[in-house]
Short mmCIF file of C-alpha atoms in Angstrom, two decimals:
data_model
loop_
_atom_site.label_atom_id
_atom_site.label_comp_id
_atom_site.label_asym_id
_atom_site.label_seq_id
_atom_site.Cartn_x
_atom_site.Cartn_y
_atom_site.Cartn_z
CA UNK A 14 -8.93 34.66 15.34
CA UNK A 15 -11.53 37.05 13.18
CA UNK A 16 -12.33 37.66 9.43
CA UNK A 17 -9.49 39.74 7.10
CA UNK A 18 -9.70 40.01 3.52
CA UNK A 19 -7.73 40.90 1.39
CA UNK A 20 -8.38 44.88 -0.38
CA UNK A 21 -5.83 45.92 -2.43
CA UNK A 22 -2.53 44.77 -4.37
CA UNK A 23 -0.84 45.81 -6.52
CA UNK A 24 2.76 45.24 -8.74
CA UNK A 25 4.62 45.83 -10.63
CA UNK A 26 6.71 43.46 -14.07
CA UNK A 27 9.32 41.64 -12.64
CA UNK A 28 12.44 41.99 -14.87
CA UNK A 29 15.69 44.29 -14.53
CA UNK A 30 16.01 47.83 -12.31
CA UNK A 31 19.49 48.13 -12.45
CA UNK A 32 18.72 52.41 -12.34
CA UNK A 33 16.24 51.73 -9.31
CA UNK A 34 16.80 51.90 -6.48
CA UNK A 35 14.76 48.50 -3.98
CA UNK A 36 13.25 51.29 -2.41
CA UNK A 37 11.36 52.64 -5.07
CA UNK A 38 10.60 49.30 -6.56
CA UNK A 39 8.81 48.58 -3.43
CA UNK A 40 7.27 51.71 -3.27
CA UNK A 41 5.58 51.65 -7.00
CA UNK A 42 4.17 48.00 -5.70
CA UNK A 43 2.80 49.99 -2.32
CA UNK A 44 1.43 52.98 -4.10
CA UNK A 45 -0.35 50.83 -7.23
CA UNK A 46 -1.58 48.27 -3.72
CA UNK A 47 -2.59 51.59 -1.96
CA UNK A 48 -4.81 52.67 -4.33
CA UNK A 49 -6.19 50.36 -5.06
CA UNK A 50 -7.63 49.50 -1.83
CA UNK A 51 -8.70 53.43 -1.72
CA UNK A 52 -6.94 54.13 0.99
CA UNK A 53 -3.86 55.87 1.84
CA UNK A 54 -0.45 55.37 4.30
CA UNK A 55 -2.30 57.15 6.92
CA UNK A 56 -4.81 54.32 6.90
CA UNK A 57 -2.10 51.49 7.05
CA UNK A 58 -0.97 50.97 10.97
CA UNK A 59 1.12 48.47 10.69
CA UNK A 60 4.30 46.73 8.00
CA UNK A 61 5.53 44.41 7.02
CA UNK A 62 8.43 43.91 4.31
CA UNK A 63 9.24 41.33 2.58
CA UNK A 64 13.65 40.85 1.06
CA UNK A 65 15.97 38.97 1.30
CA UNK A 66 19.19 40.68 0.51
CA UNK A 67 18.39 43.57 2.55
CA UNK A 68 17.01 41.93 4.98
CA UNK A 69 20.11 43.44 7.62
CA UNK A 70 19.28 46.94 6.21
CA UNK A 71 16.23 48.09 7.82
CA UNK A 72 14.61 48.11 4.17
CA UNK A 73 11.34 48.34 5.81
CA UNK A 74 12.39 51.63 7.22
CA UNK A 75 13.35 53.16 3.65
CA UNK A 76 10.46 52.30 1.78
CA UNK A 77 9.02 54.91 3.54
CA UNK A 78 10.99 57.02 3.95
CA UNK A 79 9.99 57.21 0.38
CA UNK A 80 6.02 57.79 0.53
CA UNK A 81 5.08 58.33 4.22
CA UNK A 82 6.69 57.85 7.36
CA UNK A 83 3.94 57.58 9.88
CA UNK A 84 5.09 56.10 12.70
CA UNK A 85 4.08 52.19 12.80
CA UNK A 86 5.42 49.08 13.53
CA UNK A 87 7.75 47.59 10.62
CA UNK A 88 8.61 43.87 11.32
CA UNK A 89 11.47 43.14 8.07
CA UNK A 90 11.16 39.39 7.60
CA UNK A 91 13.35 37.29 5.11
CA UNK A 92 12.43 33.86 4.87
CA UNK A 93 14.39 32.25 1.67
CA UNK A 94 11.73 31.92 -0.99
CA UNK A 95 9.35 32.48 1.06
CA UNK A 96 10.26 35.87 2.48
CA UNK A 97 7.16 37.99 1.19
CA UNK A 98 4.27 35.31 2.07
CA UNK A 99 5.85 34.88 5.37
CA UNK A 100 5.45 38.92 5.54
CA UNK A 101 2.36 38.11 4.46
CA UNK A 102 0.93 36.45 6.62
CA UNK A 103 2.60 38.49 9.40
CA UNK A 104 0.70 41.04 8.68
CA UNK A 105 -2.56 38.41 8.06
CA UNK A 106 -2.59 37.91 11.49
CA UNK A 107 -1.01 41.15 12.78
CA UNK A 108 -5.20 42.11 11.76
CA UNK A 109 -6.81 38.24 12.53
CA UNK A 110 -5.33 38.81 16.43
CA UNK A 111 -7.32 42.20 16.34
CA UNK A 112 -4.61 44.33 17.37
CA UNK A 113 -5.08 46.29 14.13
CA UNK A 114 -7.95 46.56 11.42
CA UNK A 115 -5.07 47.93 8.91
CA UNK A 116 -1.80 46.32 7.91
CA UNK A 117 0.30 46.61 4.66
CA UNK A 118 2.59 43.50 3.40
CA UNK A 119 5.56 44.32 0.50
CA UNK A 120 7.66 41.96 -0.80
CA UNK A 121 10.75 43.28 -2.97
CA UNK A 122 14.02 42.14 -4.05
CA UNK A 123 16.86 43.21 -6.82
CA UNK A 124 18.20 40.47 -7.95
CA UNK A 125 19.84 41.79 -10.80
CA UNK A 126 21.95 38.95 -12.87
CA UNK A 127 23.10 37.73 -9.37
CA UNK A 128 22.63 34.18 -10.09
CA UNK A 129 23.17 30.28 -8.30
CA UNK A 130 22.55 30.60 -4.84
CA UNK A 131 24.43 29.52 -2.10
CA UNK A 132 28.16 27.27 -1.98
CA UNK A 133 31.02 28.68 0.33
CA UNK A 134 31.40 28.23 3.59
CA UNK A 135 35.01 27.01 5.84
CA UNK A 136 35.26 30.34 7.89
CA UNK A 137 36.31 32.05 5.17
CA UNK A 138 38.09 29.64 3.56
CA UNK A 139 37.26 29.33 -0.61
CA UNK A 140 39.60 25.47 -0.04
CA UNK A 141 36.91 24.39 2.42
CA UNK A 142 32.99 25.25 -0.71
CA UNK A 143 32.26 21.77 -0.72
CA UNK A 144 30.43 23.54 -4.15
CA UNK A 145 31.47 20.59 -6.48
CA UNK A 146 33.06 18.40 -3.74
CA UNK A 147 30.67 16.71 -1.93
CA UNK A 148 27.47 17.79 -4.55
CA UNK A 149 25.48 20.64 -4.91
CA UNK A 150 23.86 22.91 -2.56
CA UNK A 151 22.91 24.28 -4.79
CA UNK A 152 18.66 25.59 -5.72
CA UNK A 153 19.01 23.66 -9.40
CA UNK A 154 20.88 20.59 -8.47
CA UNK A 155 18.30 20.42 -5.42
CA UNK A 156 15.09 20.53 -7.56
CA UNK A 157 16.70 18.27 -9.64
CA UNK A 158 17.20 15.11 -7.19
CA UNK A 159 13.12 15.94 -6.20
CA UNK A 160 12.35 15.43 -9.82
CA UNK A 161 14.89 12.33 -9.70
CA UNK A 162 13.24 11.52 -7.40
CA UNK A 163 9.76 11.04 -7.98
CA UNK A 164 11.58 9.23 -11.03
CA UNK A 165 12.64 6.59 -9.60
CA UNK A 166 9.49 6.26 -7.38
CA UNK A 167 7.06 6.53 -10.10
CA UNK A 168 8.87 6.11 -13.01
CA UNK A 169 7.76 10.22 -14.35
CA UNK A 170 9.95 11.31 -17.32
CA UNK A 171 12.37 14.38 -18.01
CA UNK A 172 9.40 14.79 -21.27
CA UNK A 173 6.90 15.25 -18.23
CA UNK A 174 8.85 17.73 -16.21
CA UNK A 175 9.04 19.69 -19.78
CA UNK A 176 5.98 20.04 -20.57
CA UNK A 177 5.24 21.85 -16.65
CA UNK A 178 7.37 25.43 -18.65
CA UNK A 179 6.01 24.27 -22.25
CA UNK A 180 2.06 24.96 -20.10
CA UNK A 181 3.75 28.23 -18.02
CA UNK A 182 5.45 29.67 -20.80
CA UNK A 183 2.18 29.63 -22.40
CA UNK A 184 0.47 31.58 -19.50
CA UNK A 185 2.69 34.11 -18.95
CA UNK A 186 1.94 35.17 -22.96
CA UNK A 187 -1.40 37.04 -21.63
CA UNK A 188 0.68 38.33 -18.49
CA UNK A 189 1.49 41.89 -18.51
CA UNK A 190 3.80 41.38 -15.19
CA UNK A 191 5.86 38.53 -16.20
CA UNK A 192 9.11 38.94 -16.84
CA UNK A 193 9.05 37.15 -19.85
CA UNK A 194 6.17 36.82 -21.65
CA UNK A 195 8.08 34.13 -24.73
CA UNK A 196 5.51 30.36 -26.19
CA UNK A 197 8.83 27.40 -25.94
CA UNK A 198 8.06 24.48 -27.37
CA UNK A 199 8.46 21.17 -25.93
CA UNK A 200 11.59 20.50 -27.98
CA UNK A 201 12.42 24.00 -27.86
CA UNK A 202 12.65 22.87 -23.86
CA UNK A 203 14.73 20.16 -23.77
CA UNK A 204 17.30 20.48 -26.13
CA UNK A 205 18.22 23.56 -24.72
CA UNK A 206 21.12 23.60 -22.59
CA UNK A 207 20.80 21.34 -18.50
CA UNK A 208 21.39 23.47 -15.89
CA UNK A 209 21.29 20.90 -13.23
CA UNK A 210 19.21 17.80 -15.38
CA UNK A 211 17.05 17.16 -15.28
CA UNK A 212 16.13 20.78 -15.63
CA UNK A 213 17.18 22.37 -18.79
CA UNK A 214 17.59 26.26 -18.85
CA UNK A 215 13.91 26.42 -19.92
CA UNK A 216 12.98 24.40 -16.62
CA UNK A 217 14.76 26.75 -13.89
CA UNK A 218 12.90 30.32 -12.97
CA UNK A 219 15.18 32.97 -13.93
CA UNK A 220 16.59 35.87 -11.44
CA UNK A 221 15.48 39.34 -11.55
CA UNK A 222 14.13 42.22 -10.21
CA UNK A 223 10.54 43.00 -8.31
CA UNK A 224 8.23 44.63 -6.04
CA UNK A 225 4.59 43.84 -4.71
CA UNK A 226 2.27 44.89 -1.83
CA UNK A 227 -1.41 43.47 -1.14
CA UNK A 228 -3.08 45.50 1.89
CA UNK A 229 -5.60 43.09 4.05
CA UNK A 230 -8.02 44.18 6.37
CA UNK A 231 -10.56 43.09 9.13
CA UNK A 232 -13.58 41.92 6.88
CA UNK A 233 -15.80 44.43 9.25
CA UNK A 234 -13.77 47.45 7.65
CA UNK A 235 -13.30 45.90 4.52
CA UNK A 236 -16.79 47.67 3.18
CA UNK A 237 -15.66 50.43 3.81
CA UNK A 238 -12.99 50.39 1.50
CA UNK A 239 -14.40 47.87 -1.24
CA UNK A 240 -17.18 46.34 -2.29
CA UNK A 241 -15.00 42.92 -3.44
CA UNK A 242 -12.37 41.68 0.09
CA UNK A 243 -11.36 38.64 -0.86
CA UNK A 244 -11.62 36.92 2.46
CA UNK A 245 -8.27 35.14 3.24
CA UNK A 246 -9.81 31.19 4.52
CA UNK A 247 -6.08 30.42 5.25
CA UNK A 248 -2.26 31.19 6.33
CA UNK A 249 -0.32 28.90 7.17
CA UNK A 250 3.44 28.47 7.62
CA UNK A 251 5.46 25.61 8.59
CA UNK A 252 8.95 24.40 8.48
CA UNK A 253 10.31 20.27 7.75
CA UNK A 254 9.42 18.14 9.93
CA UNK A 255 11.97 15.27 10.75
CA UNK A 256 11.99 13.00 8.28
CA UNK A 257 15.21 10.54 7.32
CA UNK A 258 17.25 12.34 4.66
CA UNK A 259 15.79 15.44 4.97
CA UNK A 260 18.78 16.65 6.74
CA UNK A 261 21.19 15.86 3.79
CA UNK A 262 17.96 16.50 1.17
CA UNK A 263 16.02 18.88 1.86
CA UNK A 264 12.61 17.33 2.72
CA UNK A 265 10.19 20.04 0.14
CA UNK A 266 7.48 17.09 -0.16
CA UNK A 267 6.39 16.57 3.74
CA UNK A 268 6.19 20.26 4.73
CA UNK A 269 4.21 21.65 1.64
CA UNK A 270 1.97 18.06 2.58
CA UNK A 271 1.69 19.15 6.50
CA UNK A 272 0.88 23.64 4.92
CA UNK A 273 -2.06 21.96 2.54
CA UNK A 274 -3.90 19.88 5.32
CA UNK A 275 -3.91 22.69 7.93
CA UNK A 276 -5.20 25.20 5.23
CA UNK A 277 -7.55 22.89 3.70
CA UNK A 278 -8.48 22.38 7.92
CA UNK A 279 -8.57 26.11 8.50
CA UNK A 280 -10.13 27.01 5.77
CA UNK A 281 -12.88 24.04 5.15
CA UNK A 282 -13.01 23.41 1.70
CA UNK A 283 -11.09 20.21 0.01
CA UNK A 284 -8.47 19.76 -2.84
CA UNK A 285 -11.68 19.91 -5.06
CA UNK A 286 -13.10 22.91 -3.88
CA UNK A 287 -9.79 24.83 -5.07
CA UNK A 288 -10.71 26.72 -8.95
CA UNK A 289 -7.01 27.79 -9.32
CA UNK A 290 -3.79 27.02 -7.82
CA UNK A 291 -0.86 29.39 -8.23
CA UNK A 292 2.62 26.99 -6.65
CA UNK A 293 5.87 27.24 -6.31
CA UNK A 294 7.22 26.65 -9.14
CA UNK A 295 11.33 27.17 -8.98
CA UNK A 296 11.81 24.23 -11.48
CA UNK A 297 9.79 22.63 -13.48
CA UNK A 298 10.20 19.36 -11.27
CA UNK A 299 9.44 20.63 -8.26
CA UNK A 300 5.44 21.71 -9.83
CA UNK A 301 4.83 17.77 -10.27
CA UNK A 302 5.74 16.83 -7.00
CA UNK A 303 3.96 19.40 -5.49
CA UNK A 304 0.31 18.46 -7.46
CA UNK A 305 0.53 15.61 -4.80
CA UNK A 306 1.41 17.39 -2.67
CA UNK A 307 -1.48 19.83 -2.59
CA UNK A 308 -3.82 16.91 -2.52
CA UNK A 309 -4.96 17.92 -6.41
CA UNK A 310 -4.13 14.58 -7.69
CA UNK A 311 -3.12 10.98 -5.98
CA UNK A 312 0.17 9.99 -5.33
CA UNK A 313 2.27 9.13 -8.51
CA UNK A 314 -1.06 10.44 -10.96
CA UNK A 315 0.89 14.12 -11.51
CA UNK A 316 3.37 12.68 -14.33
CA UNK A 317 -0.32 12.19 -15.72
CA UNK A 318 -1.89 15.33 -14.61
CA UNK A 319 0.62 16.84 -16.24
CA UNK A 320 0.07 15.18 -20.19
CA UNK A 321 -3.85 15.80 -19.69
CA UNK A 322 -3.70 19.35 -19.22
CA UNK A 323 -5.94 19.16 -16.57
CA UNK A 324 -4.13 22.15 -15.18
CA UNK A 325 -3.62 24.55 -17.88
CA UNK A 326 -6.01 27.29 -18.37
CA UNK A 327 -9.37 25.76 -19.29
CA UNK A 328 -8.14 22.41 -17.59
CA UNK A 329 -9.90 20.86 -14.52
CA UNK A 330 -7.64 22.41 -12.46
CA UNK A 331 -5.26 25.97 -13.89
CA UNK A 332 -2.21 26.48 -12.60
CA UNK A 333 -0.35 29.24 -12.35
CA UNK A 334 -2.03 31.51 -14.47
CA UNK A 335 0.39 34.22 -14.60
CA UNK A 336 2.96 31.72 -15.54
CA UNK A 337 4.52 31.32 -12.58
CA UNK A 338 7.66 31.30 -11.68
CA UNK A 339 9.45 30.17 -14.74
CA UNK A 340 8.06 33.06 -16.52
CA UNK A 341 7.17 35.58 -13.94
CA UNK A 342 10.11 35.53 -12.55
CA UNK A 343 11.11 34.84 -9.07
CA UNK A 344 13.04 38.16 -7.08
CA UNK A 345 12.90 36.07 -3.85
CA UNK A 346 11.10 38.42 -1.33
CA UNK A 347 8.07 39.86 -3.66
CA UNK A 348 7.23 36.31 -5.02
CA UNK A 349 4.73 35.37 -2.11
CA UNK A 350 3.02 38.56 -2.03
CA UNK A 351 2.54 38.49 -5.87
CA UNK A 352 1.25 35.38 -5.71
CA UNK A 353 -1.45 36.95 -3.71
CA UNK A 354 -1.59 39.36 -5.93
CA UNK A 355 -2.65 37.06 -8.95
CA UNK A 356 -5.02 35.01 -7.18
CA UNK A 357 -6.98 38.18 -5.90
CA UNK A 358 -6.98 39.40 -9.22
CA UNK A 359 -8.99 35.80 -11.11
CA UNK A 360 -11.53 35.52 -8.15
CA UNK A 361 -11.85 39.68 -8.75
CA UNK A 362 -12.48 38.52 -12.61
CA UNK A 363 -9.96 41.31 -13.55
CA UNK A 364 -6.91 38.34 -14.32
CA UNK A 365 -7.34 39.27 -18.26
CA UNK A 366 -6.82 37.06 -21.41
CA UNK A 367 -5.77 34.93 -18.06
CA UNK A 368 -8.80 34.81 -16.40
CA UNK A 369 -9.55 31.23 -14.95
CA UNK A 370 -13.45 31.58 -15.63
CA UNK A 371 -15.65 32.18 -12.56
CA UNK A 372 -12.88 31.66 -10.12
CA UNK A 373 -14.16 31.26 -6.14
CA UNK A 374 -11.39 28.92 -4.26
CA UNK A 375 -7.27 29.94 -4.74
CA UNK A 376 -4.48 28.99 -3.32
CA UNK A 377 -0.98 30.08 -3.16
CA UNK A 378 1.61 28.58 -2.70
CA UNK A 379 5.91 29.57 -1.72
CA UNK A 380 8.18 27.50 -0.23
CA UNK A 381 11.44 28.14 1.03
CA UNK A 382 14.65 26.44 1.99
CA UNK A 383 15.27 25.08 3.36
CA UNK A 384 12.85 24.96 4.84
CA UNK A 385 8.64 26.93 4.84
CA UNK A 386 5.88 26.38 3.16
CA UNK A 387 3.63 29.12 2.77
CA UNK A 388 0.08 28.43 1.89
CA UNK A 389 -3.06 30.79 1.24
CA UNK A 390 -6.21 30.18 0.80
CA UNK A 391 -8.49 33.14 -0.68
CA UNK A 392 -12.26 32.76 -1.39
CA UNK A 393 -13.93 35.36 -3.28
CA UNK B 150 45.46 46.05 16.32
CA UNK B 151 48.01 43.44 14.67
CA UNK B 152 49.96 41.23 17.23
CA UNK B 153 53.74 41.89 16.48
CA UNK B 154 55.16 38.55 14.53
CA UNK B 155 56.45 36.03 16.19
CA UNK B 156 59.61 34.03 15.31
CA UNK B 157 58.59 32.16 12.68
CA UNK B 158 57.23 29.22 14.29
CA UNK B 159 58.08 26.40 11.56
CA UNK B 160 54.52 25.47 10.55
CA UNK B 161 53.76 21.30 10.61
CA UNK B 162 51.98 20.92 7.21
CA UNK B 163 48.45 19.03 8.16
CA UNK B 164 45.42 16.83 6.51
CA UNK B 165 42.27 18.74 7.35
CA UNK B 166 38.78 17.20 6.25
CA UNK B 167 37.75 19.36 4.35
CA UNK B 168 34.38 19.30 6.60
CA UNK B 169 34.03 18.11 10.40
CA UNK B 170 32.58 13.95 9.89
CA UNK B 171 35.32 14.19 7.53
CA UNK B 172 37.46 11.95 10.35
CA UNK B 173 40.91 11.28 9.34
CA UNK B 174 42.75 9.24 12.21
CA UNK B 175 46.12 10.36 12.93
CA UNK B 176 47.66 6.69 12.99
CA UNK B 177 47.21 7.09 9.41
CA UNK B 178 44.38 5.19 9.59
CA UNK B 179 41.45 4.87 6.56
CA UNK B 180 39.47 8.71 6.57
CA UNK B 181 35.75 7.72 7.57
CA UNK B 182 32.89 9.58 8.05
CA UNK B 183 31.49 9.93 12.48
CA UNK B 184 27.98 9.63 13.03
CA UNK B 185 25.75 10.22 15.84
CA UNK B 186 22.96 7.88 16.40
CA UNK B 187 19.82 8.86 19.44
CA UNK B 188 20.29 6.01 22.14
CA UNK B 189 16.56 6.46 22.87
CA UNK B 190 14.60 7.00 19.11
CA UNK B 191 18.15 5.14 17.12
CA UNK B 192 17.78 8.22 15.11
CA UNK B 193 21.39 8.23 13.12
CA UNK B 194 22.52 11.83 11.31
CA UNK B 195 25.73 13.09 10.09
CA UNK B 196 28.28 14.53 12.66
CA UNK B 197 27.43 15.39 15.19
CA UNK B 198 24.12 17.00 17.25
CA UNK B 199 23.40 19.19 20.59
CA UNK B 200 20.05 17.03 20.95
CA UNK B 201 17.53 14.79 18.18
CA UNK B 202 15.80 16.06 16.24
CA UNK B 203 13.02 12.98 16.05
CA UNK B 204 12.52 12.80 19.81
CA UNK B 205 13.71 15.96 21.62
CA UNK B 206 16.35 13.59 23.48
CA UNK B 207 18.69 15.68 25.37
CA UNK B 208 21.24 12.68 25.26
CA UNK B 209 24.30 12.26 24.41
CA UNK B 210 24.60 10.36 21.29
CA UNK B 211 26.43 7.13 20.77
CA UNK B 212 29.40 8.06 18.80
CA UNK B 213 29.08 5.89 15.55
CA UNK B 214 31.88 5.04 12.86
CA UNK B 215 29.22 4.99 9.54
CA UNK B 216 29.62 2.76 6.91
CA UNK B 217 31.74 3.31 3.40
CA UNK B 218 29.34 1.37 1.55
CA UNK B 219 26.32 2.17 0.60
CA UNK B 220 23.94 2.94 -2.55
CA UNK B 221 22.69 5.50 -5.10
CA UNK B 222 19.31 7.11 -3.99
CA UNK B 223 19.26 9.92 -6.22
CA UNK B 224 21.45 12.60 -8.83
CA UNK B 225 21.60 15.68 -10.77
CA UNK B 226 23.72 15.39 -12.85
CA UNK B 227 25.31 19.44 -12.44
CA UNK B 228 26.39 21.46 -16.26
CA UNK B 229 25.83 24.56 -14.42
CA UNK B 230 27.60 25.59 -9.97
CA UNK B 231 29.16 28.31 -8.95
CA UNK B 232 31.95 30.42 -10.60
CA UNK B 233 34.96 28.38 -11.05
CA UNK B 234 33.00 25.47 -9.70
CA UNK B 235 34.40 22.27 -12.50
CA UNK B 236 31.15 20.86 -14.30
CA UNK B 237 29.34 18.15 -15.69
CA UNK B 238 30.07 16.42 -12.51
CA UNK B 239 27.29 13.72 -10.73
CA UNK B 240 25.21 14.93 -7.24
CA UNK B 241 24.27 12.69 -5.99
CA UNK B 242 22.24 11.37 -2.35
CA UNK B 243 23.88 8.58 -1.21
CA UNK B 244 21.79 5.96 1.70
CA UNK B 245 24.39 4.57 4.16
CA UNK B 246 23.14 0.98 6.06
CA UNK B 247 22.94 3.21 9.05
CA UNK B 248 20.14 4.66 8.30
CA UNK B 249 22.51 8.07 7.15
CA UNK B 250 22.34 10.35 3.65
CA UNK B 251 25.29 11.73 2.44
CA UNK B 252 25.77 14.12 0.42
CA UNK B 253 28.68 13.90 -2.28
CA UNK B 254 29.90 13.11 -6.12
CA UNK B 255 29.46 10.72 -7.50
CA UNK B 256 33.40 10.12 -9.19
CA UNK B 257 34.94 7.52 -11.57
CA UNK B 258 31.14 6.90 -14.27
CA UNK B 259 30.78 9.44 -17.30
CA UNK B 260 28.29 12.21 -15.92
CA UNK B 261 25.43 11.04 -18.10
CA UNK B 262 22.32 9.81 -16.43
CA UNK B 263 23.05 6.74 -18.27
CA UNK B 264 25.26 5.12 -16.73
CA UNK B 265 23.71 6.10 -13.12
CA UNK B 266 21.38 3.24 -11.29
CA UNK B 267 19.29 3.97 -8.74
CA UNK B 268 20.06 1.18 -6.10
CA UNK B 269 23.54 0.94 -7.38
CA UNK B 270 26.29 -0.73 -4.16
CA UNK B 271 28.53 2.55 -3.93
CA UNK B 272 32.45 3.23 -1.96
CA UNK B 273 33.83 6.10 -0.03
CA UNK B 274 36.73 6.96 -0.95
CA UNK B 275 38.89 10.21 -0.18
CA UNK B 276 41.62 12.59 -1.05
CA UNK B 277 43.54 15.53 -1.23
CA UNK B 278 41.83 17.73 -3.26
CA UNK B 279 43.71 21.16 -2.63
CA UNK B 280 45.37 23.17 -0.04
CA UNK B 281 43.83 26.13 1.79
CA UNK B 282 45.36 29.39 2.86
CA UNK B 283 48.13 27.46 5.59
CA UNK B 284 49.75 25.05 3.22
CA UNK B 285 48.47 22.18 4.41
CA UNK B 286 46.28 19.59 2.36
CA UNK B 287 42.84 19.83 2.26
CA UNK B 288 41.17 16.08 2.28
CA UNK B 289 37.49 14.97 0.54
CA UNK B 290 35.58 11.70 -0.42
CA UNK B 291 33.33 11.22 -3.26
CA UNK B 292 31.60 7.91 -4.36
CA UNK B 293 32.31 6.02 -6.74
CA UNK B 294 30.73 2.47 -8.63
CA UNK B 295 31.77 -0.26 -5.88
#
């Protein structure tokens, strides 16, 4: 495998765009990324398109019909919440393998106000729907229970989970791409209506629309386009291995730990070398678990880590300087590419008022149930 | 083309489980959860399996009748669910002694975290919850404090 760099990124502000089509949203992000790279569609040899809800409708091809049909291979990718990040990894792999010199990864989604996912089943007869009868397979409950498991093991409190929301919303104030740029206090978070205990409304990511794009290129060729290539030091994808409860209660910890271990080995770093992390805070509970899963603190220490402010911008290891999914939004297919954009901007020193000063190494993490985990390690 | 309707058959209304791994004995015995155990590594599963996802054995699995008593592993109080699903309710993971975990509702307690204790003993009960399109009774299970 050869060295690959990100040479251009672009995203649109996440939000609600009911008057736009998905190809229009994705095209905006691609054009921004191409401009950022100083490239055109003629330079792109392969495209991967991450989109969950339209993955069965040749969405990648329809995107290029808006901005330029060059006849290149297009791969439509779906991998739950890890859809965009898996598309990014496929673009990376196609260049790292030597098969192509330059590839484009785009992630897009239009969710509107579509809320909770899942439910249904029973071959179409709603009488056999298990939602609310046999517990809940909906994400708020799944991540609620994952947080409760951490409470059980380590005595973590609802207040500690709530502090994640306070921190990420504070970060979002400086991110013009964030769907919400609203500060919330601890009492606001705790007093908000409960969605799935212990997660209240502000501890759940909003749904919405969005698009993001990244252009990856062999390191040899990258310097023709940019003086600031960002090296992809590792790009890892794992699925859930067998664990005792996994089939009943998705084990979001083990596959993240496996991905982190592999990513650190491939990148030749330890968690201490990281300057910033964009991780998958689909719910506030998830972020706490991933501090330990990514190895930035010891077992059972994540609650203390949020108490001490270690993961706030300016702290020991800033997490979700973008505002995280809790503020930025989580248009499923776009998410994984957008967090690559965010890390790239920090490594280039272009993150404005939310800039993590002197950032040299960053990590982008996404998890999709059930289950897929991606980790990208990016280096200046 | 739809087939021409044949003579009306008297349709017998039966009890049907909400999920295949809930077994309702034909002899009127107590419904139970069915599981399977890998004969090679001992991993246990809720319902049937084609192969063992722990050790990959493709030997036919041992069919096991799971215990109706277990203990509460974790829970969440669901206040917002899919359209039409009444809230709040307690969504939980219950561990059975055979090494199987079950996703379920905890019934018989007010849905408040204070009423739920990690490791508390729970007992399975079944009841008819709905009628399906064909008029069959749909039977579901839940657990309640033992």
